[in-house]
Amino acid sequence: MREVGGSNPPPPILKKTLILTANYGAGHLIASQGLREIIEDEENKVEILDIVEAGSKIEKITSKLYIWLNRYSHFLWRLIYYNPIIKTKFFKNILKLLLNKNIYNRILNFNPDVIISTHFFATIYGIKFKNKKPNVKLFVCITDYEIHPIWLFEGVDLFFLPSEFSLKTFKGRNFLITGIPLRKGFLMHLNEIEIRNFFEIKTDKLVALLNLGANSVLPIKDAIKFINLFKGKLYFLIIVGKDEKRFKMIKNFLSKVKAEYKLFGFTQEIYKLMSICDFSITKAGGLSVSELIYSEKPAIYYKSLPGQEEGNEKFIKEYGLGLTAKNFSQLVKLTQLIIENPEILNFIKRNLSIQKKKMNFLEIKKVVSHETYAL
């Protein structure tokens, strides 16, 4: 209540945080969405700027090229990722010459107090802005467990690392181990029985989650063979994504086999489906690994991309957080092993529970608000 002769307190000063990301694979963008949901409140205005979406044809073409390499040419991507040239300052200086003026002008117009980057190329924009306005805080959220040197730029105030495992490849002292930020759905306490009832899933079989979206490493033909092999032994949750052609193909196949399944197109409720599966078949992207750890769900990581996903598999193997399959034959053998020995899943779950307790991404909000950590 306002006192006579007094005045209302001034409104809080709104802090502006800009999250810079780049849609070279969905993980960077999804991590930025998780950051916004963690940070944004009545005192913190948060915007996300995707430099691929906001960029020119060059950014869009290179994004599509990355996805193509991901799906069709792991050999070429290996040559790029492990090329010693891209680890050098010389290469980083070349990247600085490729900055898009329109994107940089958008950063100037927003005039943030804090910048958080979820992609190494986006970080360069943050460094350029910080050189102009030194009081701006620049943070980098690394989205893979093994860190490539291209992520490590001078001028960053603090790096948010996925795990203590990441310290094997991180050089510096300006870090905080937080885990990879997740969207709020994963942070909710979910009742698995209620979700199963909602989706009308009634089965005594193990439930396998298959993601067949556009960036999936499980080709549609492999998925069909896999479902056909295990149709009497597993219940399938199948996510196809936005691709109508893929959806019709898998739906047509499923109509001809006696399999227990639920088929989904594009869904924002992956966290619900993950909560009711017994295990997932996916690739070892940093965001996927983080989601499965927090959900305490085992997975078979299949045909991982050379480089960053191989590094994530090292983390998975070191802490016993899942199984890995390099080809379809190994995938079949591991799936059969799980069916015959379901106690394997319980062993992995115990390790996932231990790792989950180390995830601390809510600390990022405190850092952004200057409540903790001396910057």
Coordinates of C-alpha atoms in Angstrom, one line a residue:
M1 CA 0.0 0.0 0.0
R2 CA 1.3 3.5 -0.8
E3 CA 2.0 5.7 2.2
V4 CA 0.6 9.3 2.4
G5 CA 3.3 11.7 1.2
G6 CA 5.4 8.7 0.0
S7 CA 6.1 7.3 -3.4
N8 CA 6.0 3.9 -5.0
P9 CA 9.4 2.1 -5.3
P10 CA 11.0 2.5 -8.7
P11 CA 10.5 -0.5 -11.0
P12 CA 13.3 -3.0 -11.2
I13 CA 16.0 -2.3 -13.8
L14 CA 15.4 -4.8 -16.6
K15 CA 18.6 -6.7 -17.5
K16 CA 18.9 -7.7 -21.1
T17 CA 20.4 -11.1 -22.0
L18 CA 21.0 -12.1 -25.6
I19 CA 21.5 -15.8 -26.4
L20 CA 23.5 -16.3 -29.6
T21 CA 23.1 -19.7 -31.2
A22 CA 23.5 -21.3 -34.6
N23 CA 21.3 -24.0 -36.0
Y24 CA 24.1 -26.4 -37.1
G25 CA 22.2 -29.3 -35.7
A26 CA 19.3 -28.8 -33.4
G27 CA 21.2 -29.2 -30.1
H28 CA 22.6 -25.7 -30.1
L29 CA 19.2 -24.1 -30.6
I30 CA 17.5 -26.3 -28.1
A31 CA 20.1 -25.5 -25.5
S32 CA 19.4 -21.8 -26.1
Q33 CA 15.7 -22.4 -25.5
G34 CA 16.6 -24.1 -22.2
L35 CA 18.7 -21.2 -21.2
R36 CA 15.9 -18.7 -21.9
E37 CA 13.4 -20.7 -19.8
I38 CA 15.9 -20.9 -16.9
I39 CA 16.9 -17.2 -17.0
E40 CA 13.9 -15.2 -18.1
D41 CA 11.7 -13.5 -15.4
E42 CA 10.3 -10.1 -14.6
E43 CA 13.8 -8.7 -14.1
N44 CA 15.5 -10.4 -17.0
K45 CA 14.5 -9.9 -20.7
V46 CA 15.9 -12.7 -22.8
E47 CA 16.1 -12.9 -26.6
I48 CA 17.5 -15.7 -28.8
L49 CA 19.3 -14.8 -32.1
D50 CA 20.0 -17.7 -34.4
I51 CA 22.8 -16.6 -36.7
V52 CA 21.7 -19.2 -39.3
E53 CA 18.1 -18.0 -39.5
A54 CA 19.1 -14.3 -39.4
G55 CA 22.1 -14.8 -41.7
S56 CA 22.6 -14.8 -45.5
K57 CA 22.6 -17.7 -47.9
I58 CA 26.1 -18.6 -46.7
E59 CA 25.0 -19.5 -43.2
K60 CA 21.9 -21.4 -44.5
I61 CA 24.0 -23.4 -47.1
T62 CA 26.7 -24.3 -44.5
S63 CA 23.9 -25.4 -42.1
K64 CA 22.4 -27.7 -44.7
L65 CA 25.9 -29.0 -45.6
Y66 CA 26.5 -29.9 -42.0
I67 CA 23.3 -31.9 -41.8
W68 CA 24.2 -33.6 -45.1
L69 CA 27.6 -34.6 -43.8
N70 CA 25.9 -35.8 -40.6
R71 CA 23.6 -38.1 -42.5
Y72 CA 25.6 -39.2 -45.6
S73 CA 29.4 -38.6 -45.2
H74 CA 30.9 -39.3 -41.8
F75 CA 34.3 -39.7 -43.6
L76 CA 34.3 -36.1 -44.8
W77 CA 33.2 -34.7 -41.5
R78 CA 36.0 -36.7 -39.7
L79 CA 38.5 -35.0 -42.0
I80 CA 37.1 -31.6 -41.2
Y81 CA 36.8 -32.1 -37.5
Y82 CA 40.3 -33.5 -36.9
N83 CA 42.0 -31.2 -39.3
P84 CA 44.8 -29.5 -37.2
I85 CA 44.3 -26.2 -39.1
I86 CA 40.9 -25.5 -37.5
K87 CA 42.5 -25.7 -34.0
T88 CA 44.8 -22.7 -34.7
K89 CA 44.4 -19.0 -34.0
F90 CA 44.9 -18.4 -37.7
F91 CA 41.7 -20.3 -38.5
K92 CA 39.8 -18.4 -35.8
N93 CA 41.0 -15.1 -37.3
I94 CA 39.6 -16.2 -40.7
L95 CA 36.2 -16.9 -39.1
K96 CA 36.2 -13.3 -37.7
L97 CA 36.3 -12.1 -41.3
L98 CA 33.1 -14.0 -42.1
L99 CA 30.9 -12.1 -39.7
N100 CA 27.6 -10.9 -41.1
K101 CA 27.1 -7.1 -40.7
N102 CA 23.3 -7.4 -40.4
I103 CA 23.6 -9.9 -37.6
Y104 CA 26.0 -7.7 -35.7
N105 CA 23.7 -4.7 -36.2
R106 CA 20.9 -6.6 -34.6
I107 CA 23.1 -7.2 -31.6
L108 CA 23.9 -3.5 -31.4
N109 CA 20.2 -2.6 -31.6
F110 CA 19.3 -5.0 -28.8
N111 CA 22.3 -3.7 -26.7
P112 CA 22.5 -6.6 -24.2
D113 CA 24.0 -6.5 -20.7
V114 CA 24.8 -10.2 -21.0
I115 CA 25.6 -12.5 -24.0
I116 CA 25.5 -16.2 -23.8
S117 CA 26.7 -18.2 -26.8
T118 CA 25.8 -21.9 -27.5
H119 CA 27.9 -22.2 -30.7
F120 CA 31.6 -21.4 -31.3
F121 CA 30.9 -19.2 -34.4
A122 CA 28.2 -17.3 -32.5
T123 CA 30.9 -16.5 -29.8
I124 CA 32.9 -14.4 -32.3
Y125 CA 29.9 -12.0 -32.5
G126 CA 29.9 -11.8 -28.7
I127 CA 33.6 -11.1 -28.6
K128 CA 33.3 -8.3 -31.2
F129 CA 30.5 -6.7 -29.2
K130 CA 32.4 -7.0 -25.9
N131 CA 35.4 -5.3 -27.5
K132 CA 33.1 -2.4 -28.2
K133 CA 31.4 -2.5 -24.7
P134 CA 33.8 -4.1 -22.2
N135 CA 31.2 -4.0 -19.3
V136 CA 29.1 -6.6 -21.1
K137 CA 29.5 -10.1 -19.7
L138 CA 30.1 -12.9 -22.2
F139 CA 29.4 -16.5 -21.3
V140 CA 29.8 -19.6 -23.5
C141 CA 27.6 -22.7 -22.9
I142 CA 29.5 -25.7 -24.4
T143 CA 27.1 -28.3 -25.8
D144 CA 29.4 -31.4 -26.1
Y145 CA 31.1 -33.3 -23.3
E146 CA 34.5 -33.4 -25.1
I147 CA 35.6 -29.9 -26.0
H148 CA 37.1 -29.1 -29.4
P149 CA 39.7 -26.3 -29.2
I150 CA 37.7 -24.1 -31.6
W151 CA 35.3 -23.4 -28.7
L152 CA 38.0 -21.7 -26.6
F153 CA 38.3 -18.0 -27.4
E154 CA 40.1 -15.4 -25.3
G155 CA 37.8 -12.7 -24.0
V156 CA 35.1 -15.0 -22.6
D157 CA 34.2 -14.3 -19.0
L158 CA 33.0 -17.8 -18.1
F159 CA 32.5 -21.1 -19.8
F160 CA 29.6 -23.3 -18.7
L161 CA 30.8 -26.9 -19.0
P162 CA 28.7 -30.1 -19.3
S163 CA 30.7 -32.3 -16.8
E164 CA 33.9 -32.7 -14.9
F165 CA 34.8 -35.1 -17.8
S166 CA 35.0 -31.9 -20.0
L167 CA 38.0 -30.7 -17.9
K168 CA 40.1 -33.2 -19.8
T169 CA 39.9 -31.1 -22.9
F170 CA 39.3 -27.6 -21.4
K171 CA 42.2 -25.3 -21.0
G172 CA 41.6 -22.4 -18.6
R173 CA 40.3 -21.5 -15.1
N174 CA 37.2 -19.5 -16.0
F175 CA 34.7 -22.3 -15.9
L176 CA 31.6 -23.5 -14.0
I177 CA 30.4 -27.1 -14.3
T178 CA 26.6 -26.8 -14.9
G179 CA 25.5 -29.5 -17.3
I180 CA 23.9 -28.7 -20.7
P181 CA 20.7 -26.6 -20.1
L182 CA 17.4 -28.4 -20.7
R183 CA 13.9 -27.1 -21.5
K184 CA 11.5 -26.8 -18.6
G185 CA 9.5 -29.9 -19.5
F186 CA 12.5 -32.1 -18.5
L187 CA 12.7 -30.3 -15.1
M188 CA 9.1 -31.2 -14.2
H189 CA 8.2 -34.1 -11.9
L190 CA 6.2 -36.4 -14.2
N191 CA 3.9 -39.3 -13.2
E192 CA 4.8 -42.1 -15.6
I193 CA 1.6 -44.0 -14.9
E194 CA -0.6 -41.0 -15.7
I195 CA 1.4 -40.4 -19.0
R196 CA 1.1 -44.0 -20.0
N197 CA -2.7 -43.9 -19.4
F198 CA -2.9 -40.6 -21.4
F199 CA -1.2 -42.2 -24.4
E200 CA -3.2 -45.4 -23.8
I201 CA -0.1 -47.5 -23.6
K202 CA -0.9 -50.9 -22.0
T203 CA 1.9 -53.4 -22.4
D204 CA 4.2 -55.8 -20.5
K205 CA 6.9 -55.4 -23.1
L206 CA 9.9 -53.1 -22.8
V207 CA 9.2 -49.8 -24.4
A208 CA 11.7 -48.5 -27.0
L209 CA 11.8 -44.9 -28.1
L210 CA 12.8 -44.4 -31.7
N211 CA 13.3 -40.9 -33.2
L212 CA 13.1 -41.0 -37.0
G213 CA 13.1 -37.2 -37.5
A214 CA 14.9 -35.5 -40.4
N215 CA 18.3 -35.5 -38.6
S216 CA 18.0 -39.0 -37.3
V217 CA 20.9 -41.4 -37.7
L218 CA 18.5 -44.3 -38.0
P219 CA 17.6 -44.5 -41.7
I220 CA 13.9 -45.3 -42.4
K221 CA 14.9 -48.6 -44.0
D222 CA 16.9 -49.6 -40.9
A223 CA 14.0 -48.6 -38.7
I224 CA 11.6 -50.7 -40.6
K225 CA 14.0 -53.7 -40.4
F226 CA 14.5 -53.1 -36.7
I227 CA 10.7 -52.9 -35.9
N228 CA 10.1 -56.0 -38.0
L229 CA 12.8 -57.9 -36.1
F230 CA 11.6 -57.0 -32.6
K231 CA 7.8 -56.5 -33.2
G232 CA 6.9 -59.4 -30.9
K233 CA 9.4 -58.4 -28.2
L234 CA 9.2 -54.6 -27.8
Y235 CA 6.6 -51.8 -27.7
F236 CA 7.6 -48.9 -29.9
L237 CA 7.3 -45.1 -29.4
I238 CA 8.1 -43.8 -32.9
I239 CA 8.7 -40.0 -33.6
V240 CA 8.9 -39.2 -37.3
G241 CA 9.0 -35.4 -37.2
K242 CA 7.7 -33.0 -39.8
D243 CA 8.6 -35.0 -42.9
E244 CA 5.2 -36.2 -44.3
K245 CA 6.9 -38.6 -46.7
R246 CA 8.6 -40.4 -43.9
F247 CA 5.4 -40.4 -41.8
K248 CA 3.4 -42.0 -44.6
M249 CA 6.1 -44.6 -45.3
I250 CA 6.4 -45.7 -41.7
K251 CA 2.6 -45.6 -41.2
N252 CA 2.1 -47.8 -44.3
F253 CA 4.7 -50.3 -43.1
L254 CA 3.2 -50.4 -39.6
S255 CA -0.3 -51.1 -41.0
K256 CA 1.0 -54.4 -42.4
V257 CA 2.8 -55.8 -39.3
K258 CA 1.6 -56.9 -36.0
A259 CA 3.6 -54.5 -33.9
E260 CA 2.6 -52.6 -30.7
Y261 CA 3.3 -49.0 -31.2
K262 CA 2.4 -45.3 -31.0
L263 CA 3.3 -43.2 -34.0
F264 CA 4.0 -39.4 -33.6
G265 CA 4.7 -36.8 -36.2
F266 CA 6.3 -33.6 -34.8
T267 CA 6.0 -33.2 -31.0
Q268 CA 7.1 -30.7 -28.4
E269 CA 6.5 -33.3 -25.7
I270 CA 9.5 -35.5 -26.2
Y271 CA 10.1 -35.2 -22.4
K272 CA 6.8 -37.1 -21.8
L273 CA 7.7 -39.8 -24.2
M274 CA 11.2 -40.2 -22.8
S275 CA 9.7 -40.5 -19.3
I276 CA 7.7 -43.6 -20.2
C277 CA 10.3 -45.5 -22.3
D278 CA 12.6 -48.2 -20.9
F279 CA 15.3 -47.3 -23.3
S280 CA 16.0 -45.1 -26.4
I281 CA 17.8 -45.5 -29.6
T282 CA 19.4 -42.2 -30.6
K283 CA 22.7 -40.6 -31.6
A284 CA 25.2 -39.2 -29.0
G285 CA 24.5 -35.5 -29.5
G286 CA 25.3 -33.5 -26.4
L287 CA 21.7 -32.4 -25.9
S288 CA 20.3 -35.9 -26.3
V289 CA 22.8 -37.3 -23.8
S290 CA 21.9 -34.5 -21.3
E291 CA 18.2 -35.2 -21.7
L292 CA 18.6 -38.9 -21.2
I293 CA 20.8 -38.4 -18.1
Y294 CA 18.3 -36.0 -16.5
S295 CA 15.4 -38.4 -17.4
E296 CA 17.5 -41.3 -16.0
K297 CA 16.8 -43.3 -19.2
P298 CA 19.3 -45.7 -20.7
A299 CA 20.0 -45.6 -24.5
I300 CA 21.8 -47.3 -27.3
Y301 CA 23.7 -44.6 -29.0
Y302 CA 23.8 -45.6 -32.7
K303 CA 26.1 -44.5 -35.6
S304 CA 27.4 -41.5 -33.8
L305 CA 29.0 -38.7 -35.8
P306 CA 32.8 -38.6 -35.8
G307 CA 34.3 -35.9 -33.6
Q308 CA 32.0 -34.3 -31.1
E309 CA 29.6 -37.3 -30.8
E310 CA 32.5 -39.7 -30.5
G311 CA 33.7 -37.5 -27.7
N312 CA 30.3 -37.8 -26.1
E313 CA 30.5 -41.6 -26.4
K314 CA 33.8 -41.5 -24.4
F315 CA 31.9 -39.8 -21.6
I316 CA 29.1 -42.3 -21.8
K317 CA 31.4 -45.3 -21.7
E318 CA 33.6 -43.8 -18.9
Y319 CA 30.6 -43.4 -16.6
G320 CA 28.5 -46.4 -17.7
L321 CA 25.6 -44.2 -19.0
G322 CA 24.5 -46.3 -22.0
L323 CA 25.6 -48.6 -24.8
T324 CA 27.0 -47.8 -28.2
A325 CA 26.5 -49.5 -31.6
K326 CA 28.5 -48.6 -34.7
N327 CA 26.4 -50.6 -37.2
F328 CA 23.0 -52.2 -37.5
S329 CA 24.3 -55.7 -36.6
Q330 CA 25.6 -54.3 -33.2
L331 CA 22.3 -52.5 -32.7
V332 CA 20.4 -55.8 -33.0
K333 CA 22.7 -57.7 -30.7
L334 CA 22.6 -55.0 -28.0
T335 CA 18.8 -54.8 -28.2
Q336 CA 18.5 -58.6 -27.9
L337 CA 20.9 -58.4 -24.9
I338 CA 18.7 -55.9 -23.2
I339 CA 15.6 -58.0 -23.8
E340 CA 17.2 -61.1 -22.4
N341 CA 19.0 -59.3 -19.5
P342 CA 16.8 -56.3 -18.4
E343 CA 18.9 -55.9 -15.3
I344 CA 21.4 -54.2 -17.6
L345 CA 19.0 -51.2 -17.7
N346 CA 18.9 -51.1 -13.9
F347 CA 22.7 -50.9 -13.8
I348 CA 22.7 -48.0 -16.2
K349 CA 19.9 -46.2 -14.4
R350 CA 22.0 -46.3 -11.2
N351 CA 24.9 -44.6 -13.0
L352 CA 22.5 -42.1 -14.6
S353 CA 21.1 -41.2 -11.2
I354 CA 24.6 -40.4 -9.9
Q355 CA 25.4 -38.3 -12.9
K356 CA 22.1 -36.4 -12.8
K357 CA 22.9 -35.2 -9.3
K358 CA 26.0 -33.4 -10.7
M359 CA 23.9 -31.4 -13.2
N360 CA 23.6 -27.8 -11.9
F361 CA 22.4 -25.7 -14.8
L362 CA 20.1 -23.7 -12.6
E363 CA 23.2 -22.0 -11.3
I364 CA 23.5 -20.3 -14.7
K365 CA 20.6 -18.0 -13.7
K366 CA 22.5 -16.9 -10.5
V367 CA 25.6 -16.2 -12.5
V368 CA 23.7 -14.1 -15.0
S369 CA 22.0 -12.2 -12.2
H370 CA 25.4 -11.7 -10.5
E371 CA 24.2 -13.5 -7.4
T372 CA 27.1 -15.9 -7.4
Y373 CA 30.6 -16.2 -8.9
A374 CA 33.1 -13.4 -8.9
L375 CA 33.4 -12.2 -12.5

